[in-house]
Coordinates of C-alpha atoms and ligand atoms in Angstrom, one line a residue:
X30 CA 96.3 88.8 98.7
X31 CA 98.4 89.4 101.7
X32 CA 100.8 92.0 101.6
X33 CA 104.1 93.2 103.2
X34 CA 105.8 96.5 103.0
X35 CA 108.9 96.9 104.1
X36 CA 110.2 100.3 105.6
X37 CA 109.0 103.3 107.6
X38 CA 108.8 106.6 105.5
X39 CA 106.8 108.8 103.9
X40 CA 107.4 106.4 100.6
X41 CA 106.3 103.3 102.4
X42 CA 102.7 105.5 103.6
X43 CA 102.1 106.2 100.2
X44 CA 102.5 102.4 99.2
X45 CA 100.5 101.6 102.3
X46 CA 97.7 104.2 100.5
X47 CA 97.6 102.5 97.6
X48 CA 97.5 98.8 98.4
X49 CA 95.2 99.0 100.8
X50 CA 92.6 100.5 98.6
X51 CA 93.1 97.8 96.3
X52 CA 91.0 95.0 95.8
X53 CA 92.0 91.9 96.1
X54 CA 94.1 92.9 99.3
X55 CA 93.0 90.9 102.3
X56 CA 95.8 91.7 104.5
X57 CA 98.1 94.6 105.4
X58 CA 101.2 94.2 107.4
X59 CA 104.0 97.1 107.2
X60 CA 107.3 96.7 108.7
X61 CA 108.4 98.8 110.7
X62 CA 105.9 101.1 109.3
X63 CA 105.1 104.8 111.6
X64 CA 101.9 106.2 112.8
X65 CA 100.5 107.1 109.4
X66 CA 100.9 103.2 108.3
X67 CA 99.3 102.1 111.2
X68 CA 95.8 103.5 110.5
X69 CA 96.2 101.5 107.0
X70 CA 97.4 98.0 108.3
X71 CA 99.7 96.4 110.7
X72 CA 102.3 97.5 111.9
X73 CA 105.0 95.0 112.6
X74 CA 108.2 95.4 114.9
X75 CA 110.8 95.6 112.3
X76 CA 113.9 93.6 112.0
X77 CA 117.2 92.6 110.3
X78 CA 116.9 90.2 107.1
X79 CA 116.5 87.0 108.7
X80 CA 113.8 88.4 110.9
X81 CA 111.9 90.0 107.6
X82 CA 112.4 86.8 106.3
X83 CA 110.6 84.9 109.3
X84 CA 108.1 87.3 109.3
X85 CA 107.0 87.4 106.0
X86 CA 106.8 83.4 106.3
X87 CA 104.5 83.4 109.6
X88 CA 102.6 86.3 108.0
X89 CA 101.6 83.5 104.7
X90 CA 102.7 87.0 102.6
X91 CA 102.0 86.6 98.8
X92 CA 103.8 89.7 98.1
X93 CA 106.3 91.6 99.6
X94 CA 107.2 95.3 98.7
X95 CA 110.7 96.5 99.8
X96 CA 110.8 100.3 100.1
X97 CA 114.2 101.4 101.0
X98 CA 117.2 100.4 98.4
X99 CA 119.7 99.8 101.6
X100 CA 118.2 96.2 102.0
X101 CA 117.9 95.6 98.6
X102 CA 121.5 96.0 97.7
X103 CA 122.0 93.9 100.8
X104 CA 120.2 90.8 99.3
X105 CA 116.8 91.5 100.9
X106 CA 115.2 90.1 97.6
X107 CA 116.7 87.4 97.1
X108 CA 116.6 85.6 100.9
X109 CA 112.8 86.3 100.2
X110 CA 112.4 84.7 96.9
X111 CA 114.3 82.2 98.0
X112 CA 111.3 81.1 100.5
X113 CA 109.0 81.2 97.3
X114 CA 107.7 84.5 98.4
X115 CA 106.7 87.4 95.7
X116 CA 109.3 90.6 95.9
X117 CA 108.4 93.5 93.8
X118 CA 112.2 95.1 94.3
X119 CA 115.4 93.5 92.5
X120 CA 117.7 91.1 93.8
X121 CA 121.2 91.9 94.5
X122 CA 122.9 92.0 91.7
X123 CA 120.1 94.2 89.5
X124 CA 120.2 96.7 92.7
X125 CA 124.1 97.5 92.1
X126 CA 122.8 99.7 89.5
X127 CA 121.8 102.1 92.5
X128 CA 124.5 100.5 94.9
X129 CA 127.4 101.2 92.9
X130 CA 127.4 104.5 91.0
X131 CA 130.7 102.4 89.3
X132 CA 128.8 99.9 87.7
X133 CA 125.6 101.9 87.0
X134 CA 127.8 104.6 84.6
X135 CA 130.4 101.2 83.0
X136 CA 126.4 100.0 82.4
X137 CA 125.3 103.2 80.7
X138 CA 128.3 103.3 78.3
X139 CA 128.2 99.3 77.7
X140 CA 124.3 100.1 76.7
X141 CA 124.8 103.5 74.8
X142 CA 123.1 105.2 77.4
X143 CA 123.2 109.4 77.5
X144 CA 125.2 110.0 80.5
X145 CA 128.0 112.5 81.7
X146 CA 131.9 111.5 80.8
X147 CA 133.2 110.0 83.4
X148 CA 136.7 108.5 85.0
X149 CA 136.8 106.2 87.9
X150 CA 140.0 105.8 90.2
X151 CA 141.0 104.0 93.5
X152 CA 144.2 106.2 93.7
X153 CA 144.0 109.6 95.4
X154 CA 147.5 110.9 93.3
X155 CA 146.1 109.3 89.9
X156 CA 142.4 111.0 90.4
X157 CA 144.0 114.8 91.3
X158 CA 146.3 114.4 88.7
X159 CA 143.4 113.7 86.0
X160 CA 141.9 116.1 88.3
X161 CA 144.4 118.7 87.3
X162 CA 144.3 118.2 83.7
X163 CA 140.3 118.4 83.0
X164 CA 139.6 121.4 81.4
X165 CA 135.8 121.0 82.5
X166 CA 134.4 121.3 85.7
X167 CA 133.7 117.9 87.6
X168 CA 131.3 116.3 90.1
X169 CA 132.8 113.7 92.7
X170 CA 131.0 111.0 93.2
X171 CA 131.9 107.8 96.1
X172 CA 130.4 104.5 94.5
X173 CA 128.9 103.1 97.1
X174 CA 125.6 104.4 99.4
X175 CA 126.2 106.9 101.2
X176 CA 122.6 107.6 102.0
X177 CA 122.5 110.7 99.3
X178 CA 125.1 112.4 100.7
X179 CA 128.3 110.9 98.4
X180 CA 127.7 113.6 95.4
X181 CA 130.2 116.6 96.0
X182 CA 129.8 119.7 93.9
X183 CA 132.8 121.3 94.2
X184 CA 133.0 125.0 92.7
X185 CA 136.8 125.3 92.2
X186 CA 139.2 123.3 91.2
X187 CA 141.0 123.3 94.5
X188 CA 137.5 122.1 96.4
X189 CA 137.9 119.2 94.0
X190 CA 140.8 118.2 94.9
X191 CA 139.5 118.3 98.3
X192 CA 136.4 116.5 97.7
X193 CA 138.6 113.7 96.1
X194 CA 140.2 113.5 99.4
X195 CA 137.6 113.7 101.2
X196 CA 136.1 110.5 99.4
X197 CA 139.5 108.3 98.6
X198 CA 141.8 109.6 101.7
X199 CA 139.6 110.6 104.8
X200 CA 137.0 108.1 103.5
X201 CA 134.2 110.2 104.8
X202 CA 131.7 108.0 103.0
X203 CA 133.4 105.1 104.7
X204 CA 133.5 102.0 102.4
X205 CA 131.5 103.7 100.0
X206 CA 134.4 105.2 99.3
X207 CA 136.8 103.0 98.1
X208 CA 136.4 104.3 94.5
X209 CA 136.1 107.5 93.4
X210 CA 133.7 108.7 89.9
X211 CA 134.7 112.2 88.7
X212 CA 132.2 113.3 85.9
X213 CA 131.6 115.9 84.3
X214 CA 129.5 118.9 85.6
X215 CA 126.4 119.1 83.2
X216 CA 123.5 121.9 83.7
X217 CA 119.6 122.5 83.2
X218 CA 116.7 121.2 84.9
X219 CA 115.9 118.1 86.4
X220 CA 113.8 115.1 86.1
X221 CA 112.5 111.9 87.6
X222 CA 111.1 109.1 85.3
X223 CA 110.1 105.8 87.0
X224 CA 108.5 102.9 85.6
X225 CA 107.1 99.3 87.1
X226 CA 109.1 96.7 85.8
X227 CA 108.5 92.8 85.2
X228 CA 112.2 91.6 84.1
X229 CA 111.1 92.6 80.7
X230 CA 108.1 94.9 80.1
X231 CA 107.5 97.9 82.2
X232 CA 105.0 100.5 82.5
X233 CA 106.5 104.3 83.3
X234 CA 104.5 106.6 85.5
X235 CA 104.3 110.5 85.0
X236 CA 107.2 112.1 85.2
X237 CA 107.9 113.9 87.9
X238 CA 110.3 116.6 89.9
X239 CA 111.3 116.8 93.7
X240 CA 113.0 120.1 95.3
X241 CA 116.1 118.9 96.9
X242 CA 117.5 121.6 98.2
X243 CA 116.8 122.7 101.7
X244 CA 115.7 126.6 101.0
X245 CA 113.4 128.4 98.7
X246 CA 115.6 129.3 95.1
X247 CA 117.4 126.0 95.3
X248 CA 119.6 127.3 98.2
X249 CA 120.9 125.6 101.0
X250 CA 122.2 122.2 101.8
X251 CA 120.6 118.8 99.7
X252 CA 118.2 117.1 101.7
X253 CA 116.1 114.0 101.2
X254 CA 114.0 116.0 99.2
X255 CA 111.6 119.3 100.3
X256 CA 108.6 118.7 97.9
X257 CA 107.5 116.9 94.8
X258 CA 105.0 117.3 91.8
X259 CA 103.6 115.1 89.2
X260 CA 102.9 115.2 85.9
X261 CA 106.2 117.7 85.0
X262 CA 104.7 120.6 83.3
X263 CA 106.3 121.7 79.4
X264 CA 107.2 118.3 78.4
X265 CA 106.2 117.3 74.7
X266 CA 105.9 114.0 74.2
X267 CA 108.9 113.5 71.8
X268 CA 111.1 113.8 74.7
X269 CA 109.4 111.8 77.2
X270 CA 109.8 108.7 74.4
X271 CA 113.0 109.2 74.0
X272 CA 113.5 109.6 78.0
X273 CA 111.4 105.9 77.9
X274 CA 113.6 104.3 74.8
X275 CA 117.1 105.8 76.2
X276 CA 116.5 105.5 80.0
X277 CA 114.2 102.8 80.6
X278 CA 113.7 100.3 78.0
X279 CA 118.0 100.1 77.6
X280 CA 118.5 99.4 81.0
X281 CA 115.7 96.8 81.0
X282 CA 116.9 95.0 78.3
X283 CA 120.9 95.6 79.0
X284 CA 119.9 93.7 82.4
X285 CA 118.6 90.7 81.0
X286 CA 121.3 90.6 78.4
X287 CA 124.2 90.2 81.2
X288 CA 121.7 87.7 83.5
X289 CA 120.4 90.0 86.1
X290 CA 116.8 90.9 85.1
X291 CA 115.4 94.1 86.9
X292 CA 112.4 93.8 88.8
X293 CA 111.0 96.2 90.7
X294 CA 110.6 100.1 90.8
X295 CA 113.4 101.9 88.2
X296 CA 113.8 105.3 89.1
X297 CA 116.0 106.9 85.8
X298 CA 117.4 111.1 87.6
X299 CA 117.8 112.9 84.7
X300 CA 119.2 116.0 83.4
X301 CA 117.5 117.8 80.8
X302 CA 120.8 119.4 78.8
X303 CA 120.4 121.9 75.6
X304 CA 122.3 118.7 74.2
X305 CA 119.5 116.8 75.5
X306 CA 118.4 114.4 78.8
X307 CA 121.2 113.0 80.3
X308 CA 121.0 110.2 83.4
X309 CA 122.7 111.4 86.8
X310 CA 121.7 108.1 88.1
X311 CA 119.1 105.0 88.3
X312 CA 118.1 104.5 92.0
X313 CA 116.1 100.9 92.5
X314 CA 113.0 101.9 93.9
X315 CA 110.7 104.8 94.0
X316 CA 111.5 107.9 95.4
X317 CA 110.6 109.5 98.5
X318 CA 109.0 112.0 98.0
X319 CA 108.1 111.3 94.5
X320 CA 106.1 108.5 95.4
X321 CA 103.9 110.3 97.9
X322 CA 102.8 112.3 94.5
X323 CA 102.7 109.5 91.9
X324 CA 101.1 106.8 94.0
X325 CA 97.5 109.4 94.2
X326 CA 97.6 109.4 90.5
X327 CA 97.2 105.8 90.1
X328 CA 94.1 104.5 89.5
X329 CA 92.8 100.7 89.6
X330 CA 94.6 97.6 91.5
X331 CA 98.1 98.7 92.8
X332 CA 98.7 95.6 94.1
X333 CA 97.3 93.4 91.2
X334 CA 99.8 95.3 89.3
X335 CA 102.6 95.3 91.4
X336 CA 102.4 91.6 91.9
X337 CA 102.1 91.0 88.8
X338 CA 105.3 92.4 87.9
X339 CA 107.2 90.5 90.8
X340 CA 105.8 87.1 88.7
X341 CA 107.4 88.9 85.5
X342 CA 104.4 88.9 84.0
X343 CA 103.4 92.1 84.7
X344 CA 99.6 93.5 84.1
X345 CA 99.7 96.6 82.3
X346 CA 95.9 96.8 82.6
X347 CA 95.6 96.5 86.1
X348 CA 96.0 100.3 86.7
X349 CA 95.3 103.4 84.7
X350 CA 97.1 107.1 85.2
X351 CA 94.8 109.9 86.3
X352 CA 94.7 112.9 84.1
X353 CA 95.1 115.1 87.1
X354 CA 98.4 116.9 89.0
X355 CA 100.0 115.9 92.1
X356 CA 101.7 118.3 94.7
X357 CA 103.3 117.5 98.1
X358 CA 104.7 119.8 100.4
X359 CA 107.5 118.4 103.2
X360 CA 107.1 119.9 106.8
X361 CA 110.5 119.4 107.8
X362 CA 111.7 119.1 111.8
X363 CA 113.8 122.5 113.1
X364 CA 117.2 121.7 112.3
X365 CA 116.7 119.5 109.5
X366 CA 118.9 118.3 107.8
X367 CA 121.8 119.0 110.2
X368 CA 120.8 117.8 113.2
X369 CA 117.3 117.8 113.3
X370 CA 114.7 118.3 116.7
X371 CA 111.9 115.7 118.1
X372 CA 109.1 115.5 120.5
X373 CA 106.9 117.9 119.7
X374 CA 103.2 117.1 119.3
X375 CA 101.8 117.0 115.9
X376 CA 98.3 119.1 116.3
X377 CA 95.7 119.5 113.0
X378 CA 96.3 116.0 111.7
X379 CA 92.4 115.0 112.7
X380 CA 90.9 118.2 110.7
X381 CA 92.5 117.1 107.3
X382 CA 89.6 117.5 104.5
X383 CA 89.4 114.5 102.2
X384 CA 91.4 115.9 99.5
X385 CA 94.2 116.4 101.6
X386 CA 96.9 113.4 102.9
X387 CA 99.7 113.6 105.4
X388 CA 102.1 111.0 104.5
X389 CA 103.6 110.3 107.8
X390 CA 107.5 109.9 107.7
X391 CA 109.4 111.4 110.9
X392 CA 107.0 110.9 113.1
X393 CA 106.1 108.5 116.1
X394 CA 103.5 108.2 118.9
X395 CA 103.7 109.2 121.8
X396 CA 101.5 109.2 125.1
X397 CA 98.1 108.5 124.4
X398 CA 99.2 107.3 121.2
X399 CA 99.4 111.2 120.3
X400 CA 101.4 111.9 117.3
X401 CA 104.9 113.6 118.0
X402 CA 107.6 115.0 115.1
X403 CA 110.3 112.5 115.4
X404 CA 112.4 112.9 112.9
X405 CA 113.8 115.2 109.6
X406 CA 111.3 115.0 107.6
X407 CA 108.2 114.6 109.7
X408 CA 105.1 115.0 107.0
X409 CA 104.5 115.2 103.6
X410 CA 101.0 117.0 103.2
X411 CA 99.8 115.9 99.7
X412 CA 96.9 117.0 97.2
X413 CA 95.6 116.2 94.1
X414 CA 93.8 118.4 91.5
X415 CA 92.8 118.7 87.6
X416 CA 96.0 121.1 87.4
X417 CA 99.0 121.5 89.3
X418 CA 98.1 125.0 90.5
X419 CA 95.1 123.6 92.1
X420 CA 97.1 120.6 93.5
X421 CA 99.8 123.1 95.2
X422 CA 97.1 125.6 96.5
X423 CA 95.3 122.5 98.3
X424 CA 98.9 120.9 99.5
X425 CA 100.0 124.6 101.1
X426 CA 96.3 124.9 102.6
X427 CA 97.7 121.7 105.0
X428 CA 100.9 124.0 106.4
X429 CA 97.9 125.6 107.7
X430 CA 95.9 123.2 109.3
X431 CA 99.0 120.8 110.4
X432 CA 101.1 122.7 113.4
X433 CA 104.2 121.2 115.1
X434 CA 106.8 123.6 117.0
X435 CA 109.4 124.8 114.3
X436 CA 107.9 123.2 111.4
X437 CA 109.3 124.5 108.4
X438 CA 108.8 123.9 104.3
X439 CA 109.7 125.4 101.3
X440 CA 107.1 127.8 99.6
X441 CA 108.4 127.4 96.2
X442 CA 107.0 123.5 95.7
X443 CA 106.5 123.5 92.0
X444 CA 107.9 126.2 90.5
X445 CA 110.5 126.0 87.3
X446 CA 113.7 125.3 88.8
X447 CA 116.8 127.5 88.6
X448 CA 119.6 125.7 87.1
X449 CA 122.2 128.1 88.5
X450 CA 123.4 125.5 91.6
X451 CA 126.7 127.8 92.7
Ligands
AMP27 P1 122.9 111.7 92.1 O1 122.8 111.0 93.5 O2 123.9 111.1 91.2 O3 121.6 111.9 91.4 O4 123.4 113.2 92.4 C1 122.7 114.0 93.3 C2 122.5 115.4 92.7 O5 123.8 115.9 92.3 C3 121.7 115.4 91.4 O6 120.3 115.4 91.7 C4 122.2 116.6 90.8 O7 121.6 117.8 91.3 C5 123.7 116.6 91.1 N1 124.5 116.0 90.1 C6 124.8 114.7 90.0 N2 125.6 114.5 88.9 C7 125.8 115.7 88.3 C8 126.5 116.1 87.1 N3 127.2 115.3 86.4 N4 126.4 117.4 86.8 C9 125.7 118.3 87.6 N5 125.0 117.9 88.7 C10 125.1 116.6 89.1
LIG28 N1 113.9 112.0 96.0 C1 115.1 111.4 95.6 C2 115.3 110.0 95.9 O1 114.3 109.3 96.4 O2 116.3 109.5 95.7

């Protein structure tokens, strides 16, 4: 089987991971890939659609993997299968359910899934006027991508008339912002399930939790995400069904019911309520950094499984969960996420022990193809262990043995959250 991955982050090195040490793979290509990729396959120059798309043709791919959701909202998917090439990743239309935070909530109340209260406007006067009148307080949301930036918490009422501003009349999420979700504000912990889906039958992988905030206590500004773990500790199993029936299984089948099958990664954000789980949002593929931590508890033929899926008849049996924890630990650039510093050399990564991975994501080579931080988030240093405290002990030994100038990570990774966000 040859394979394509498409993307360059710390996600796309954990795929890289696992296909390559599956079975039946005879060829690796990853587009545009970083360093970390490029000790796993080949890394190819990357490209806009059409050059994929020519790419994946001269490469004889038999299945492509599209990382990022940007190009799949953009139709990445589709040109693909359209040359009678494999996707695992949704076409178009199944990716507005991460594209358009609009139609992913009107889908939620069409298919009775648990979700926040919601109102969307296009006006600025109509939306501070409802605004005005809620009695609740509200999250603003633009619908479009806004590469995670286009959720405002506001913590007045007069910052949310702002925010709504901010998204309908300065348009600071550009297009993105040409309609405007106010929602409720809803509290308690949160949680990421994902599941590998065929059109029709999926198989969900542990939950798991990433810390998104930049600064130890969930303080600071939201980043791309400072750390993840896997399985969730304290979750009976009652709730993880119902997280599966209510959050997965719906949204697979309220697809195919309106024509527009989902397959590919589906990545449910919840919050855990004292009314119970609640979805913030699906996103269309797997998370980053969550996959860095789900992707080592997988067990089998990643590829066989994955490829399987994009033929919508996906192999359930092709991979088994490990009954172990995941940690990973982000080693951010100074400056992150602001505006975040490059070129410094990258020193330790050669005296890694075996249990120990450093997804690449913000980094590049330099002379001597040495490795030099590049970018936010340059490494995620990842472990695995028969518990979670063994998995974040082994994860925090790499901030130790991987050294870049101002590297910094939080020292929390792991620990309950606090659901106090003010
Ligand atoms: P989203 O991109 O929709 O997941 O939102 C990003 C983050 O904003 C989430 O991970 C939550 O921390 C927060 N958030 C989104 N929606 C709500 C809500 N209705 N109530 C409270 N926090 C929210
Ligand atoms: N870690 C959050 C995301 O991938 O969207």
């Amino acid at each position: 089987m040859r394979v394509l991955i498409i993307g360059g982050g710390g996600r796309e090195h954990a795929l890289a991971w696992a296909i390559e040490r599956s079975p039946g793979v005879s060829a690796l290509h990853i587009t545009p890939g970083n360093p970390g990729t490029a000790l796993l396959g080949s890394n190819q120059p990357g490209g806009d659609a059409d050059q994929t798309v020519r790419l994946a043709e001269e490469l004889e791919i038999d299945l492509a993997i599209v990382g990022p959701e940007a190009p799949l909202v953009a139709g990445l998917a589709d040109r693909l299968r359209a040359k009678r090439i494999a996707v695992f990743g949704p076409s178009a239309d199944a990716a507005r359910l991460e594209g358009s935070k609009v139609f992913a909530k009107r889908f939620m109340r069409e298919n009775r899934i648990p979700t926040a209260p919601f109102e969307v406007f296009d006006d600025a006067e109509a939306a501070r006027a409802f605004v005005r009148s809620a009695g609740t307080p509200l999250v603003v949301k633009a619908d479009g991508l806004a590469g995670g930036k286009g959720v405002l918490i506001p913590r007045s009422p007069e910052e949310t008339l702002a925010a709504v501003d901010r998204v309908l009349v300065d348009r600071a999420f550009g297009d993105a912002g040409g309609l405007v979700l106010l929602e409720e504000r809803l509290s308690g912990p949160e949680l990421s399930v994902m599941a590998i889906v065929d059109g029709r039958r999926w198989l969900s992988l542990p939950p798991s939790r990433d810390h998104k905030r930049l600064l130890d206590g969930d303080e600071g500004p939201n980043t791309g995400g400072m750390g993840a773990i896997a399985p969730v500790p304290g979750l009976d199993s009652a709730l993880l069904d119902k997280i599966d029936r209510e959050g997965i299984d719906a949204v697979v089948s309220g697809m195919t019911l309106r024509g527009t099958p989902f397959v590919g990664c589906l990545y449910a954000g919840l919050m855990l309520t004292p009314e119970g789980p609640r979805v913030l949002e699906f996103n269309v593929r797997f998370g980053d950094p969550e996959a860095q931590v789900l992707l080592p508890l997988v067990e089998g033929d990643f590829a066989r499984l994955l490829l399987s899926a994009a033929h919508g008849e996906i192999d359930t049996g092709a991979v088994t969960i490990r009954e172990a924890a995941a940690a990973t630990v982000v080693l951010a650039a100074p400056g992150y996420p602001a505006g975040p510093r490059g070129g410094m050399p990258i020193a330790g990564l050669d005296k890694l022990p075996p249990d120990l991975i450093a997804f690449h994501a913000g980094t590049s080579f330099g002379e001597d193809a040495s490795v030099i931080a590049s970018g936010g988030r340059v490494l995620s240093l990842t472990s695995t262990a028969p518990n979670l405290e063994g998995a974040l002990s082994r994860a925090y030994r790499g901030t130790e043995l991987v050294r870049f100038e101002g590297a910094h990570y939080r020292r929390d990774i792991g620990r309950p959250p606090s659901d106090q966000r003010e």
